[in-house]
């Protein structure tokens, strides 16, 4: 899931990744999994894609734990951020997951993301982030945007 979300979110916010870049994303997570001692990991990106597709078709269902998870999201995030989470999920999750979660295919985030991308040209993206993200974490979030020299 993290591999797929990482690739999808980058492509939504930035640009489409090449095959070699997707393989590089996979490799980072593969090495992390090896360090964690995980077993039976796919050896390469193509193998991962095949395994993920099988998993999506055979091992997912919408059960009581999923319902409870979304109730907890709603409770802890509040109305606005919970809606933002749902809209994000509409963009990120594969069709099968979207169907299981009863999410519509269109997200109102599409035009907002376009505005966000445009706002980066004028350094307005920090103002947008400060509106959306919790104030308690803004300093840490902003530090992620700065690449050390």
Short mmCIF file of C-alpha atoms in Angstrom, two decimals:
data_model
loop_
_atom_site.label_atom_id
_atom_site.label_comp_id
_atom_site.label_asym_id
_atom_site.label_seq_id
_atom_site.Cartn_x
_atom_site.Cartn_y
_atom_site.Cartn_z
CA UNK A 1 0.00 0.00 0.00
CA UNK A 2 2.76 2.46 0.90
CA UNK A 3 4.56 1.87 -2.38
CA UNK A 4 1.41 2.44 -4.39
CA UNK A 5 0.34 5.50 -2.35
CA UNK A 6 3.81 7.02 -2.63
CA UNK A 7 3.82 6.68 -6.40
CA UNK A 8 0.21 7.82 -6.86
CA UNK A 9 0.53 10.84 -4.57
CA UNK A 10 3.75 12.01 -6.23
CA UNK A 11 2.16 11.69 -9.65
CA UNK A 12 -0.91 13.65 -8.54
CA UNK A 13 1.13 16.48 -7.04
CA UNK A 14 4.13 16.55 -9.35
CA UNK A 15 4.40 14.50 -12.53
CA UNK A 16 4.22 10.96 -13.86
CA UNK A 17 7.11 8.78 -12.76
CA UNK A 18 9.16 6.76 -15.23
CA UNK A 19 9.40 2.98 -14.84
CA UNK A 20 12.90 3.28 -13.41
CA UNK A 21 11.71 5.86 -10.85
CA UNK A 22 8.87 3.55 -9.79
CA UNK A 23 11.42 0.75 -9.44
CA UNK A 24 13.52 3.06 -7.26
CA UNK A 25 10.51 3.74 -4.99
CA UNK A 26 9.91 0.00 -4.76
CA UNK A 27 13.58 -0.60 -3.94
CA UNK A 28 13.50 1.85 -1.01
CA UNK A 29 10.51 0.06 0.52
CA UNK A 30 11.98 -3.36 -0.31
CA UNK A 31 15.19 -2.54 1.56
CA UNK A 32 13.15 -1.23 4.50
CA UNK A 33 11.13 -4.47 4.54
CA UNK A 34 14.30 -6.55 4.49
CA UNK A 35 15.70 -4.56 7.43
CA UNK A 36 12.43 -5.15 9.29
CA UNK A 37 12.84 -8.88 8.74
CA UNK A 38 9.76 -9.26 6.55
CA UNK A 39 9.62 -12.51 4.62
CA UNK A 40 8.43 -13.41 1.10
CA UNK A 41 8.78 -9.90 -0.30
CA UNK A 42 8.49 -9.46 -4.07
CA UNK A 43 11.98 -9.20 -5.54
CA UNK A 44 11.26 -6.42 -8.05
CA UNK A 45 8.68 -3.83 -9.04
CA UNK A 46 6.94 -6.01 -11.65
CA UNK A 47 6.60 -8.86 -9.18
CA UNK A 48 5.23 -6.39 -6.61
CA UNK A 49 2.61 -5.14 -9.11
CA UNK A 50 1.43 -8.70 -9.80
CA UNK A 51 1.30 -9.57 -6.10
CA UNK A 52 -0.56 -6.36 -5.29
CA UNK A 53 -3.16 -6.98 -8.00
CA UNK A 54 -3.83 -10.48 -6.68
CA UNK A 55 -4.12 -9.10 -3.15
CA UNK A 56 -6.54 -6.38 -4.26
CA UNK A 57 -8.78 -8.93 -5.95
CA UNK A 58 -8.68 -11.73 -3.39
CA UNK A 59 -8.01 -10.35 0.09
CA UNK A 60 -9.96 -7.13 0.56
CA UNK A 61 -13.40 -6.63 2.01
CA UNK A 62 -15.29 -3.90 3.82
CA UNK A 63 -15.80 -5.21 7.35
CA UNK A 64 -16.47 -3.96 10.85
CA UNK A 65 -12.83 -3.01 11.43
CA UNK A 66 -12.87 -0.81 8.31
CA UNK A 67 -16.11 0.84 9.45
CA UNK A 68 -14.63 1.46 12.88
CA UNK A 69 -11.41 2.85 11.41
CA UNK A 70 -13.34 5.44 9.40
CA UNK A 71 -15.44 6.33 12.46
CA UNK A 72 -12.21 6.93 14.36
CA UNK A 73 -10.85 9.07 11.52
CA UNK A 74 -14.04 11.12 11.60
CA UNK A 75 -13.91 11.52 15.38
CA UNK A 76 -10.24 12.51 15.57
CA UNK A 77 -9.92 14.59 12.42
CA UNK A 78 -13.09 16.66 12.68
CA UNK A 79 -15.47 17.36 9.83
CA UNK A 80 -13.24 19.37 7.48
CA UNK A 81 -10.12 17.19 7.71
CA UNK A 82 -12.22 14.02 7.53
CA UNK A 83 -13.78 15.24 4.28
CA UNK A 84 -10.29 16.06 3.03
CA UNK A 85 -9.21 12.50 3.88
CA UNK A 86 -12.15 11.04 1.94
CA UNK A 87 -11.41 13.24 -1.06
CA UNK A 88 -7.75 12.21 -0.92
CA UNK A 89 -8.76 8.57 -0.82
CA UNK A 90 -10.96 9.08 -3.89
CA UNK A 91 -7.85 10.16 -5.77
CA UNK A 92 -5.37 7.66 -4.38
CA UNK A 93 -7.03 4.31 -3.94
CA UNK A 94 -7.39 1.80 -6.77
CA UNK A 95 -10.86 1.32 -8.32
CA UNK A 96 -11.52 -1.87 -6.37
CA UNK A 97 -10.82 -0.18 -3.03
CA UNK A 98 -12.87 2.86 -4.02
CA UNK A 99 -15.78 0.55 -4.78
CA UNK A 100 -15.44 -1.31 -1.47
CA UNK A 101 -15.35 1.98 0.46
CA UNK A 102 -18.37 3.30 -1.49
CA UNK A 103 -16.42 6.34 -2.69
CA UNK A 104 -17.48 8.22 -5.81
CA UNK A 105 -14.84 8.48 -8.53
CA UNK A 106 -14.75 12.28 -8.86
CA UNK A 107 -12.97 14.28 -6.17
CA UNK A 108 -13.39 18.00 -5.66
CA UNK A 109 -9.67 18.00 -4.84
CA UNK A 110 -8.78 17.84 -8.54
CA UNK A 111 -9.39 21.56 -9.17
CA UNK A 112 -7.94 22.46 -5.75
CA UNK A 113 -4.75 20.55 -6.54
CA UNK A 114 -4.46 22.49 -9.77
CA UNK A 115 -4.68 25.73 -7.80
CA UNK A 116 -2.14 24.39 -5.30
CA UNK A 117 0.30 23.49 -8.08
CA UNK A 118 -0.13 26.95 -9.58
CA UNK A 119 0.30 28.58 -6.14
CA UNK A 120 3.78 27.07 -5.81
CA UNK A 121 4.91 29.43 -8.57
CA UNK A 122 4.17 32.33 -6.23
CA UNK A 123 5.30 30.69 -2.95
CA UNK A 124 1.69 30.62 -1.68
CA UNK A 125 1.70 26.90 -0.92
CA UNK A 126 2.83 27.50 2.70
CA UNK A 127 -0.32 29.55 3.31
CA UNK A 128 -2.46 26.77 1.88
CA UNK A 129 -0.70 24.19 4.04
CA UNK A 130 -1.16 26.30 7.16
CA UNK A 131 -4.91 26.41 6.46
CA UNK A 132 -5.26 22.65 5.96
CA UNK A 133 -2.73 21.11 8.34
CA UNK A 134 -2.86 21.10 12.16
CA UNK A 135 -1.04 24.12 13.61
CA UNK A 136 0.74 21.94 16.20
CA UNK A 137 2.65 20.16 13.42
CA UNK A 138 3.31 22.99 10.95
CA UNK A 139 6.94 23.49 11.98
CA UNK A 140 7.74 19.78 11.47
CA UNK A 141 5.82 19.67 8.19
CA UNK A 142 7.60 22.75 6.86
CA UNK A 143 10.96 21.20 7.74
CA UNK A 144 10.17 18.32 5.35
CA UNK A 145 10.11 20.80 2.46
CA UNK A 146 13.69 21.91 3.01
CA UNK A 147 16.37 19.69 1.55
CA UNK A 148 19.64 19.95 3.48
CA UNK A 149 22.66 20.99 1.43
#
